[in-house]
Tab-separated table of C-alpha atoms in Angstrom:
chain	number	residue	atom	x	y	z
A	1	UNK	CA	121.522	198.705	89.882
A	2	UNK	CA	120.993	196.798	93.020
A	3	UNK	CA	118.854	193.936	91.840
A	4	UNK	CA	116.019	192.862	94.112
A	5	UNK	CA	116.457	189.390	95.435
A	6	UNK	CA	113.992	186.834	94.092
A	7	UNK	CA	114.689	184.271	96.771
A	8	UNK	CA	115.039	185.133	100.437
A	9	UNK	CA	116.118	182.513	102.896
A	10	UNK	CA	115.296	182.871	106.559
A	11	UNK	CA	116.322	180.573	109.323
A	12	UNK	CA	113.885	179.861	112.136
A	13	UNK	CA	114.076	177.437	115.011
A	14	UNK	CA	111.871	175.040	113.021
A	15	UNK	CA	114.075	175.115	109.950
A	16	UNK	CA	114.333	177.237	106.874
A	17	UNK	CA	111.711	179.442	105.288
A	18	UNK	CA	112.113	180.305	101.620
A	19	UNK	CA	110.265	183.351	100.375
A	20	UNK	CA	109.965	183.229	96.622
A	21	UNK	CA	109.279	186.439	94.750
A	22	UNK	CA	105.974	186.431	92.870
A	23	UNK	CA	106.793	188.967	90.155
A	24	UNK	CA	109.846	187.586	88.408
A	25	UNK	CA	109.584	184.872	85.756
A	26	UNK	CA	109.416	181.262	86.808
A	27	UNK	CA	112.631	180.386	84.984
A	28	UNK	CA	114.511	183.185	86.712
A	29	UNK	CA	113.160	182.073	90.033
A	30	UNK	CA	114.272	178.507	89.494
A	31	UNK	CA	117.734	179.585	88.476
A	32	UNK	CA	118.200	181.820	91.465
A	33	UNK	CA	116.757	179.257	93.869
A	34	UNK	CA	119.174	176.664	92.604
A	35	UNK	CA	122.086	179.086	92.905
A	36	UNK	CA	121.167	180.250	96.422
A	37	UNK	CA	120.684	176.747	97.712
A	38	UNK	CA	123.987	175.574	96.279
A	39	UNK	CA	125.809	178.511	97.887
A	40	UNK	CA	124.304	178.017	101.265
A	41	UNK	CA	124.281	174.259	101.455
A	42	UNK	CA	126.661	173.190	104.120
A	43	UNK	CA	126.962	169.494	103.704
A	44	UNK	CA	128.922	169.087	106.905
A	45	UNK	CA	125.777	168.649	108.961
A	46	UNK	CA	123.953	165.326	108.945
A	47	UNK	CA	120.812	166.687	110.514
A	48	UNK	CA	117.780	167.041	108.207
A	49	UNK	CA	116.509	170.576	107.874
A	50	UNK	CA	112.863	171.116	107.112
A	51	UNK	CA	111.991	173.801	104.629
A	52	UNK	CA	108.827	175.841	104.288
A	53	UNK	CA	108.240	177.475	100.947
A	54	UNK	CA	106.166	180.649	100.600
A	55	UNK	CA	105.305	181.544	97.053
A	56	UNK	CA	103.424	184.793	97.794
A	57	UNK	CA	100.882	185.676	95.128
A	58	UNK	CA	102.341	183.323	92.566
A	59	UNK	CA	100.228	180.362	91.508
A	60	UNK	CA	102.274	177.203	90.994
A	61	UNK	CA	100.768	174.447	88.924
A	62	UNK	CA	101.146	170.957	90.354
A	63	UNK	CA	103.999	170.214	87.967
A	64	UNK	CA	105.801	173.415	88.902
A	65	UNK	CA	105.318	172.766	92.584
A	66	UNK	CA	106.804	169.326	92.164
A	67	UNK	CA	109.728	170.795	90.230
A	68	UNK	CA	110.510	173.278	93.012
A	69	UNK	CA	110.252	170.552	95.629
A	70	UNK	CA	112.549	168.336	93.617
A	71	UNK	CA	115.048	171.170	93.263
A	72	UNK	CA	115.156	171.646	97.025
A	73	UNK	CA	115.304	167.945	97.770
A	74	UNK	CA	118.320	167.504	95.545
A	75	UNK	CA	120.333	169.518	98.021
A	76	UNK	CA	121.491	167.317	100.788
A	77	UNK	CA	119.652	167.269	104.106
A	78	UNK	CA	116.819	169.539	103.009
A	79	UNK	CA	113.226	168.333	103.356
A	80	UNK	CA	110.247	170.244	102.013
A	81	UNK	CA	107.647	170.439	104.688
A	82	UNK	CA	105.032	172.586	103.000
A	83	UNK	CA	104.444	174.890	100.080
A	84	UNK	CA	102.164	177.825	100.794
A	85	UNK	CA	100.644	180.276	98.428
A	86	UNK	CA	98.235	183.172	98.848
A	87	UNK	CA	96.320	182.165	95.752
A	88	UNK	CA	94.199	179.192	94.728
A	89	UNK	CA	92.411	178.460	91.465
A	90	UNK	CA	88.698	178.988	90.978
A	91	UNK	CA	88.160	175.240	90.868
A	92	UNK	CA	89.900	174.760	94.186
A	93	UNK	CA	87.904	177.611	95.683
A	94	UNK	CA	84.695	176.147	94.337
A	95	UNK	CA	85.478	172.756	95.804
A	96	UNK	CA	86.480	174.286	99.132
A	97	UNK	CA	83.201	176.166	99.239
A	98	UNK	CA	81.161	173.070	98.370
A	99	UNK	CA	82.938	170.990	100.976
A	100	UNK	CA	82.211	173.534	103.668
A	101	UNK	CA	78.748	174.726	102.880
A	102	UNK	CA	75.471	173.463	104.295
A	103	UNK	CA	73.190	172.603	101.417
A	104	UNK	CA	69.519	172.809	102.324
A	105	UNK	CA	67.035	170.705	100.381
A	106	UNK	CA	63.278	170.586	100.925
A	107	UNK	CA	61.879	167.284	99.686
A	108	UNK	CA	61.149	163.699	100.615
A	109	UNK	CA	63.782	161.138	99.742
A	110	UNK	CA	61.698	158.172	98.686
A	111	UNK	CA	62.490	154.497	98.247
A	112	UNK	CA	65.128	154.014	95.543
A	113	UNK	CA	66.288	157.643	95.573
A	114	UNK	CA	69.827	158.662	96.511
A	115	UNK	CA	70.766	162.206	97.457
A	116	UNK	CA	74.456	163.042	97.704
A	117	UNK	CA	76.053	166.366	98.628
A	118	UNK	CA	79.765	167.253	98.941
A	119	UNK	CA	79.453	169.211	102.196
A	120	UNK	CA	76.867	169.251	104.968
A	121	UNK	CA	73.245	168.358	104.241
A	122	UNK	CA	70.213	170.031	105.767
A	123	UNK	CA	67.165	168.057	104.690
A	124	UNK	CA	63.775	169.641	105.260
A	125	UNK	CA	61.668	166.502	104.886
A	126	UNK	CA	61.880	162.770	105.469
A	127	UNK	CA	64.095	159.942	104.296
A	128	UNK	CA	61.733	157.039	103.665
A	129	UNK	CA	62.781	153.386	103.945
A	130	UNK	CA	64.773	152.406	100.868
A	131	UNK	CA	65.960	155.984	100.355
A	132	UNK	CA	69.566	157.074	100.955
A	133	UNK	CA	71.228	160.368	101.829
A	134	UNK	CA	75.003	160.807	101.639
A	135	UNK	CA	77.154	163.760	102.590
A	136	UNK	CA	80.853	164.557	102.667
A	137	UNK	CA	80.188	166.269	105.991
A	138	UNK	CA	77.352	166.166	108.499
A	139	UNK	CA	73.711	165.298	107.908
A	140	UNK	CA	70.888	167.162	109.620
A	141	UNK	CA	67.372	165.916	108.953
A	142	UNK	CA	64.451	168.000	110.147
A	143	UNK	CA	61.929	165.237	109.474
A	144	UNK	CA	62.080	161.503	110.047
A	145	UNK	CA	65.070	159.389	109.072
A	146	UNK	CA	63.697	155.960	108.158
A	147	UNK	CA	66.118	155.029	105.394
A	148	UNK	CA	69.909	155.062	105.186
A	149	UNK	CA	72.109	158.032	106.075
A	150	UNK	CA	75.837	158.071	105.336
A	151	UNK	CA	77.823	161.010	106.710
A	152	UNK	CA	81.516	161.678	106.103
A	153	UNK	CA	81.642	159.602	102.922
A	154	UNK	CA	85.194	160.719	102.208
A	155	UNK	CA	86.463	159.377	105.499
A	156	UNK	CA	85.557	162.139	107.923
A	157	UNK	CA	85.098	160.310	111.223
A	158	UNK	CA	84.077	163.505	112.989
A	159	UNK	CA	80.885	163.741	110.924
A	160	UNK	CA	77.537	163.417	112.693
A	161	UNK	CA	73.975	162.551	111.704
A	162	UNK	CA	71.001	164.085	113.447
A	163	UNK	CA	67.295	163.706	112.857
A	164	UNK	CA	64.046	164.749	114.528
A	165	UNK	CA	62.839	161.181	114.358
A	166	UNK	CA	65.691	158.685	114.350
A	167	UNK	CA	64.405	155.364	112.972
A	168	UNK	CA	67.055	154.537	110.387
A	169	UNK	CA	67.436	151.245	108.556
A	170	UNK	CA	71.172	151.864	108.660
A	171	UNK	CA	73.540	154.564	109.808
A	172	UNK	CA	76.976	154.958	108.261
A	173	UNK	CA	79.644	157.400	109.311
A	174	UNK	CA	82.895	157.289	107.341
A	175	UNK	CA	83.498	153.515	107.134
A	176	UNK	CA	81.618	152.557	110.294
A	177	UNK	CA	78.163	151.063	110.056
A	178	UNK	CA	75.312	150.311	112.377
A	179	UNK	CA	71.798	149.065	111.821
A	180	UNK	CA	68.497	149.329	113.609
A	181	UNK	CA	67.843	146.722	116.300
A	182	UNK	CA	65.756	143.814	115.048
A	183	UNK	CA	63.181	144.132	117.789
A	184	UNK	CA	61.667	147.519	117.211
A	185	UNK	CA	59.660	147.662	120.408
A	186	UNK	CA	60.623	150.922	122.037
A	187	UNK	CA	58.085	153.398	120.760
A	188	UNK	CA	56.630	156.501	122.227
A	189	UNK	CA	57.833	160.043	122.510
A	190	UNK	CA	61.412	160.628	121.578
A	191	UNK	CA	63.308	163.829	121.234
A	192	UNK	CA	65.683	164.831	118.499
A	193	UNK	CA	68.690	162.545	118.380
A	194	UNK	CA	72.131	162.457	116.867
A	195	UNK	CA	74.605	159.769	115.868
A	196	UNK	CA	78.390	160.043	116.045
A	197	UNK	CA	81.466	157.833	116.285
A	198	UNK	CA	82.577	157.513	119.916
A	199	UNK	CA	86.042	156.827	121.363
A	200	UNK	CA	85.614	153.072	120.873
A	201	UNK	CA	85.043	153.595	117.147
A	202	UNK	CA	81.390	152.639	117.494
A	203	UNK	CA	78.444	154.599	116.190
A	204	UNK	CA	76.445	155.860	119.156
A	205	UNK	CA	73.024	157.444	119.249
A	206	UNK	CA	72.388	160.072	121.881
A	207	UNK	CA	70.441	163.231	122.671
A	208	UNK	CA	71.113	166.042	120.240
A	209	UNK	CA	72.403	168.250	123.042
A	210	UNK	CA	75.554	166.170	123.623
A	211	UNK	CA	76.891	167.304	120.235
A	212	UNK	CA	77.950	170.728	121.492
A	213	UNK	CA	80.333	169.052	123.904
A	214	UNK	CA	81.758	166.308	121.714
A	215	UNK	CA	81.843	168.181	118.411
A	216	UNK	CA	82.481	171.847	119.302
A	217	UNK	CA	83.621	172.415	115.721
A	218	UNK	CA	80.000	172.303	114.580
A	219	UNK	CA	79.673	175.935	115.686
A	220	UNK	CA	80.666	178.177	112.839
A	221	UNK	CA	79.875	181.406	114.663
A	222	UNK	CA	83.064	183.220	115.555
A	223	UNK	CA	83.377	185.097	118.811
A	224	UNK	CA	80.858	185.311	121.613
A	225	UNK	CA	77.338	186.570	121.856
B	1	UNK	CA	39.888	167.984	75.821
B	2	UNK	CA	39.930	165.101	78.277
B	3	UNK	CA	42.102	164.123	81.192
B	4	UNK	CA	44.374	161.089	81.152
B	5	UNK	CA	44.801	159.420	84.534
B	6	UNK	CA	47.277	156.591	85.020
B	7	UNK	CA	46.519	154.024	87.738
B	8	UNK	CA	49.774	152.595	89.040
B	9	UNK	CA	51.300	150.962	92.126
B	10	UNK	CA	54.731	149.486	91.490
B	11	UNK	CA	53.860	146.259	93.258
B	12	UNK	CA	51.666	143.697	91.559
B	13	UNK	CA	48.429	142.347	92.943
B	14	UNK	CA	47.317	145.395	94.911
B	15	UNK	CA	44.303	145.994	92.687
B	16	UNK	CA	45.325	148.331	89.867
B	17	UNK	CA	43.128	146.634	87.293
B	18	UNK	CA	40.115	146.378	89.606
B	19	UNK	CA	40.576	150.026	90.549
B	20	UNK	CA	40.858	151.073	86.885
B	21	UNK	CA	37.729	149.152	85.935
B	22	UNK	CA	35.722	150.533	88.831
B	23	UNK	CA	36.823	154.156	88.560
B	24	UNK	CA	36.052	153.991	84.834
B	25	UNK	CA	32.642	152.497	85.515
B	26	UNK	CA	31.871	154.993	88.274
B	27	UNK	CA	32.830	157.918	86.035
B	28	UNK	CA	30.620	156.557	83.264
B	29	UNK	CA	27.759	156.261	85.787
B	30	UNK	CA	28.248	159.974	86.418
B	31	UNK	CA	27.629	160.556	82.718
B	32	UNK	CA	31.209	161.092	81.578
B	33	UNK	CA	32.670	159.662	78.404
B	34	UNK	CA	35.394	157.296	79.522
B	35	UNK	CA	38.006	155.242	77.717
B	36	UNK	CA	39.866	152.552	79.605
B	37	UNK	CA	43.314	151.734	78.231
B	38	UNK	CA	45.010	148.502	79.249
B	39	UNK	CA	48.789	148.924	78.867
B	40	UNK	CA	49.685	145.575	80.386
B	41	UNK	CA	50.767	144.151	77.026
B	42	UNK	CA	51.240	140.404	77.186
B	43	UNK	CA	49.306	140.020	80.430
B	44	UNK	CA	46.065	141.779	79.717
B	45	UNK	CA	43.138	141.321	82.048
B	46	UNK	CA	41.202	144.555	82.247
B	47	UNK	CA	38.969	143.148	79.495
B	48	UNK	CA	38.194	140.122	81.664
B	49	UNK	CA	37.319	142.219	84.687
B	50	UNK	CA	35.057	144.355	82.483
B	51	UNK	CA	33.510	141.253	80.917
B	52	UNK	CA	34.447	142.364	77.403
B	53	UNK	CA	36.980	139.701	76.491
B	54	UNK	CA	34.913	138.034	73.791
B	55	UNK	CA	34.381	141.229	71.847
B	56	UNK	CA	38.006	142.089	71.226
B	57	UNK	CA	38.963	142.245	67.558
B	58	UNK	CA	41.916	144.608	67.443
B	59	UNK	CA	44.166	145.686	70.289
B	60	UNK	CA	46.602	148.400	71.342
B	61	UNK	CA	49.527	147.000	69.377
B	62	UNK	CA	47.379	146.827	66.225
B	63	UNK	CA	46.608	150.520	66.681
B	64	UNK	CA	50.250	151.454	67.295
B	65	UNK	CA	51.410	149.441	64.286
B	66	UNK	CA	48.617	150.982	62.209
B	67	UNK	CA	46.879	147.764	61.307
B	68	UNK	CA	43.628	149.485	62.254
B	69	UNK	CA	42.209	152.865	63.214
B	70	UNK	CA	41.727	153.789	66.873
B	71	UNK	CA	37.885	153.606	66.870
B	72	UNK	CA	38.037	150.123	65.325
B	73	UNK	CA	40.018	148.768	68.246
B	74	UNK	CA	37.817	150.296	70.949
B	75	UNK	CA	35.395	147.881	72.564
B	76	UNK	CA	32.116	149.502	73.549
B	77	UNK	CA	30.525	148.530	76.855
B	78	UNK	CA	26.856	148.078	75.983
B	79	UNK	CA	25.750	148.459	79.605
B	80	UNK	CA	26.596	152.145	79.257
B	81	UNK	CA	25.049	153.981	76.421
B	82	UNK	CA	28.020	155.160	74.363
B	83	UNK	CA	29.892	156.290	77.483
B	84	UNK	CA	32.385	153.556	78.315
B	85	UNK	CA	34.995	152.112	75.948
B	86	UNK	CA	37.984	149.835	76.402
B	87	UNK	CA	41.200	149.743	74.425
B	88	UNK	CA	42.525	146.266	75.207
B	89	UNK	CA	46.176	145.310	75.426
B	90	UNK	CA	47.677	142.766	73.047
B	91	UNK	CA	48.161	139.310	74.436
B	92	UNK	CA	50.687	138.089	71.883
B	93	UNK	CA	53.397	140.794	72.006
B	94	UNK	CA	55.355	142.120	74.956
B	95	UNK	CA	55.936	145.522	76.526
B	96	UNK	CA	58.733	146.422	74.136
B	97	UNK	CA	56.367	146.339	71.156
B	98	UNK	CA	55.399	149.910	72.036
B	99	UNK	CA	57.450	152.953	72.968
B	100	UNK	CA	56.624	156.004	75.065
B	101	UNK	CA	56.252	158.409	72.138
B	102	UNK	CA	53.766	156.156	70.356
B	103	UNK	CA	51.765	155.840	73.579
B	104	UNK	CA	51.754	159.588	74.095
B	105	UNK	CA	50.480	160.152	70.569
B	106	UNK	CA	47.715	157.604	71.072
B	107	UNK	CA	46.576	159.057	74.404
B	108	UNK	CA	46.619	162.584	72.952
B	109	UNK	CA	44.370	161.350	70.181
B	110	UNK	CA	41.951	159.739	72.652
B	111	UNK	CA	41.850	162.936	74.731
B	112	UNK	CA	40.045	164.654	71.839
B	113	UNK	CA	37.060	162.321	72.100
B	114	UNK	CA	36.767	161.387	75.754
B	115	UNK	CA	36.370	163.199	79.079
B	116	UNK	CA	38.504	160.706	80.974
B	117	UNK	CA	41.116	158.242	79.822
B	118	UNK	CA	41.935	155.741	82.551
B	119	UNK	CA	45.275	154.041	81.900
B	120	UNK	CA	45.826	150.727	83.665
B	121	UNK	CA	49.561	150.423	84.310
B	122	UNK	CA	51.410	147.097	84.531
B	123	UNK	CA	53.361	146.226	87.704
B	124	UNK	CA	57.036	147.115	87.743
B	125	UNK	CA	59.021	150.177	86.729
B	126	UNK	CA	60.278	149.102	83.319
B	127	UNK	CA	59.135	149.882	79.779
B	128	UNK	CA	55.506	149.020	80.554
B	129	UNK	CA	55.427	151.621	83.313
B	130	UNK	CA	57.117	154.210	81.111
B	131	UNK	CA	54.568	153.606	78.352
B	132	UNK	CA	51.655	153.926	80.758
B	133	UNK	CA	52.783	157.260	82.229
B	134	UNK	CA	53.950	158.781	78.931
B	135	UNK	CA	50.584	160.216	77.931
B	136	UNK	CA	49.104	160.801	81.385
B	137	UNK	CA	48.573	164.167	83.040
B	138	UNK	CA	47.373	162.822	86.378
B	139	UNK	CA	48.291	159.774	88.402
B	140	UNK	CA	46.652	157.673	91.067
B	141	UNK	CA	48.840	155.389	93.153
B	142	UNK	CA	47.147	152.298	94.567
B	143	UNK	CA	48.541	150.630	97.654
B	144	UNK	CA	47.372	148.176	100.291
B	145	UNK	CA	48.025	148.474	104.025
B	146	UNK	CA	51.123	146.260	103.814
B	147	UNK	CA	54.689	147.384	104.336
B	148	UNK	CA	55.858	145.920	101.024
B	149	UNK	CA	53.122	147.605	99.008
B	150	UNK	CA	53.731	150.931	100.750
B	151	UNK	CA	57.462	150.654	100.042
B	152	UNK	CA	56.819	150.159	96.323
B	153	UNK	CA	54.240	152.935	96.298
B	154	UNK	CA	56.898	155.231	97.764
B	155	UNK	CA	59.276	154.271	94.973
B	156	UNK	CA	56.632	154.871	92.303
B	157	UNK	CA	55.710	158.259	93.787
B	158	UNK	CA	59.384	159.196	93.597
B	159	UNK	CA	59.438	158.269	89.914
B	160	UNK	CA	56.139	160.038	89.198
B	161	UNK	CA	57.425	163.227	90.807
B	162	UNK	CA	60.172	163.300	88.208
B	163	UNK	CA	57.657	163.261	85.345
B	164	UNK	CA	57.005	166.912	84.668
B	165	UNK	CA	53.818	166.384	82.677
B	166	UNK	CA	52.101	164.651	85.614
B	167	UNK	CA	50.464	166.517	88.483
B	168	UNK	CA	51.279	165.482	92.024
B	169	UNK	CA	49.902	161.926	92.380
B	170	UNK	CA	46.895	160.936	94.515
B	171	UNK	CA	46.639	157.910	96.767
B	172	UNK	CA	44.124	155.084	97.070
B	173	UNK	CA	44.477	152.658	99.942
B	174	UNK	CA	42.880	149.423	98.830
B	175	UNK	CA	41.859	146.210	100.598
B	176	UNK	CA	41.463	147.684	104.036
B	177	UNK	CA	40.293	145.272	106.700
B	178	UNK	CA	38.767	147.508	109.360
B	179	UNK	CA	39.090	145.056	112.242
B	180	UNK	CA	42.807	144.425	111.599
B	181	UNK	CA	43.460	148.120	111.301
B	182	UNK	CA	41.591	148.817	114.496
B	183	UNK	CA	43.672	146.273	116.386
B	184	UNK	CA	46.850	147.795	115.057
B	185	UNK	CA	47.741	144.628	113.141
B	186	UNK	CA	47.641	146.547	109.877
B	187	UNK	CA	49.138	149.885	108.951
B	188	UNK	CA	46.433	152.478	109.420
B	189	UNK	CA	45.273	155.052	106.913
B	190	UNK	CA	46.832	158.006	108.688
B	191	UNK	CA	50.174	156.251	109.051
B	192	UNK	CA	50.345	155.431	105.338
B	193	UNK	CA	49.236	158.894	104.256
B	194	UNK	CA	51.797	160.576	106.525
B	195	UNK	CA	54.528	158.265	105.356
B	196	UNK	CA	53.900	158.815	101.654
B	197	UNK	CA	52.862	162.453	102.164
B	198	UNK	CA	50.608	162.752	99.140
B	199	UNK	CA	46.868	163.506	99.013
B	200	UNK	CA	44.506	160.661	99.788
B	201	UNK	CA	41.743	160.334	97.200
B	202	UNK	CA	40.013	157.293	98.614
B	203	UNK	CA	40.012	154.204	100.790
B	204	UNK	CA	38.451	150.918	99.729
B	205	UNK	CA	37.512	148.113	102.093
B	206	UNK	CA	38.433	144.518	101.349
B	207	UNK	CA	35.178	142.912	100.337
B	208	UNK	CA	34.373	139.444	99.034
B	209	UNK	CA	31.864	140.878	96.593
B	210	UNK	CA	34.661	142.666	94.693
B	211	UNK	CA	36.281	139.364	93.740
B	212	UNK	CA	32.944	137.794	92.899
B	213	UNK	CA	31.958	140.716	90.694
B	214	UNK	CA	35.330	140.730	88.914
B	215	UNK	CA	34.995	137.057	88.128
B	216	UNK	CA	31.606	137.716	86.588
B	217	UNK	CA	32.984	140.504	84.454
B	218	UNK	CA	30.832	143.049	86.208
B	219	UNK	CA	32.726	145.792	88.046
B	220	UNK	CA	31.524	146.153	91.626
B	221	UNK	CA	30.852	149.858	91.057
B	222	UNK	CA	27.664	148.834	89.223
B	223	UNK	CA	26.211	147.480	92.459
B	224	UNK	CA	24.777	150.493	94.304
B	225	UNK	CA	24.728	149.014	97.802
B	226	UNK	CA	28.148	147.490	98.256
B	227	UNK	CA	30.680	149.149	100.581
B	228	UNK	CA	33.517	148.944	98.011
B	229	UNK	CA	31.232	150.175	95.271
B	230	UNK	CA	30.407	153.280	97.298
B	231	UNK	CA	34.118	153.816	97.851
B	232	UNK	CA	34.797	153.744	94.096
B	233	UNK	CA	31.864	156.021	93.390
B	234	UNK	CA	33.190	158.446	95.992
B	235	UNK	CA	36.594	158.380	94.319
B	236	UNK	CA	34.950	159.152	90.966
B	237	UNK	CA	33.128	162.103	92.535
B	238	UNK	CA	36.392	163.376	94.005
B	239	UNK	CA	38.013	163.126	90.570
B	240	UNK	CA	35.155	165.266	89.271
B	241	UNK	CA	36.045	167.872	91.875
B	242	UNK	CA	33.389	167.248	94.523
B	243	UNK	CA	34.493	167.103	98.122
B	244	UNK	CA	33.211	163.886	99.642
B	245	UNK	CA	34.087	162.907	103.219
B	246	UNK	CA	36.030	159.662	103.749
B	247	UNK	CA	33.967	156.556	104.313
B	248	UNK	CA	33.683	155.277	107.861
B	249	UNK	CA	34.926	151.711	107.752
B	250	UNK	CA	34.116	150.825	111.362
B	251	UNK	CA	31.987	147.743	111.675
B	252	UNK	CA	28.366	148.089	112.726
B	253	UNK	CA	27.600	148.970	116.307
B	254	UNK	CA	28.533	146.124	118.618
B	255	UNK	CA	25.658	144.371	120.322
B	256	UNK	CA	24.666	145.013	123.916
B	257	UNK	CA	26.416	141.883	125.097
B	258	UNK	CA	29.712	142.942	123.529
B	259	UNK	CA	29.364	146.367	125.107
B	260	UNK	CA	28.904	144.826	128.544
B	261	UNK	CA	31.906	142.572	128.017
B	262	UNK	CA	33.948	145.588	126.949
B	263	UNK	CA	32.787	147.466	130.005
B	264	UNK	CA	34.160	144.746	132.259
B	265	UNK	CA	37.318	144.504	130.199
B	266	UNK	CA	36.633	140.947	129.043
B	267	UNK	CA	37.903	140.193	125.553
């Protein structure tokens, strides 16, 4: 019987691509991978070859993934560039969803209260002085921002903060920080504003409409209309 | 079955005790049976403002620790025929002498006998505050037109909103000085109400008579002609469900001379 190959190696101009079968047992796979790599390793070349691993519909635990990587690395001049799989765990999916969703909340964040969300925040209400909102992504406030807003808490410098009335005590984006000017004289009618980190790594406040040019990724709608 | 209303503010010195005394008095004047409860254990003074200090025999801690029955500790205000009572705080213990469950039990007991239980809350957000709100079903937040007082009121409203047994709190803005507000030197009523976004139940002008009356142990609400007294009476009527328009705090009409000066733009 002509046994189906569990490991297929393909050469591309970027390096090697290993397709690992997702039906056979893990032990079998490891054995065959080791065998194949030993056969085909030509140690004459000094050049490093990058390897991409595709695991198909097989889920590799972190330990297994590390084991496979180690196995490949042991062969001379092979470097693992990435490991790709078609499947992720529920937890990973959940986290991915949370990090990418816009959470809408209708309430007033009062002095002493802290609201934190993993993804984007859409607040229908105000942030009063002494109150804080934090988000892993962007912050959109439909009311007045008079307290502290911290966008991109996990280090996302692309994050933005926008509010209908922008009178914050402090604005933080990623690890940058800015505070309100001490002389709060300029009053009067103001339109919706946004804050972002500019090219000089400074937090800048501008009209909301500039966002579509500097942060085109904010549009989630695919295609035209 | 009565209603228990806690009077609170977060910040000290904005007039919680004066407000408690006067709302209680005004409700009693409307013919309701009222019990005032001072929860500021260790720093009591509602009894002083009510002029009942020398009649205290037992206090709140005695009741909680079952050294006496509830009616024994209640001090009757003789100016009101069997309508107004005070449960004084202890002066010798501190706030940790009582816990929230004990307070709740006590207030529930008082609710059987009285139409309104007005709970005077201590300043701060620690045990004393938790005790004061434990038995309440309604809350009134007192603030003054100062940024610091409004900030603390905001904090307290946030905490009150987390208490599921308390209805959405109402706001009293105390110690308003109309001329400062008019000039824009003081936060104005609309600004504060918008900022805190809760219902306004009354505004009270800053009046010298209030201090004088408190020092005499006679709540200002007993004086029928005073501007602050009318404000407290209006608040009591609003608590009873009447709709009373807000007081106009503008000063009396300026004289002819002032009008002429204003016309020419002279200050």
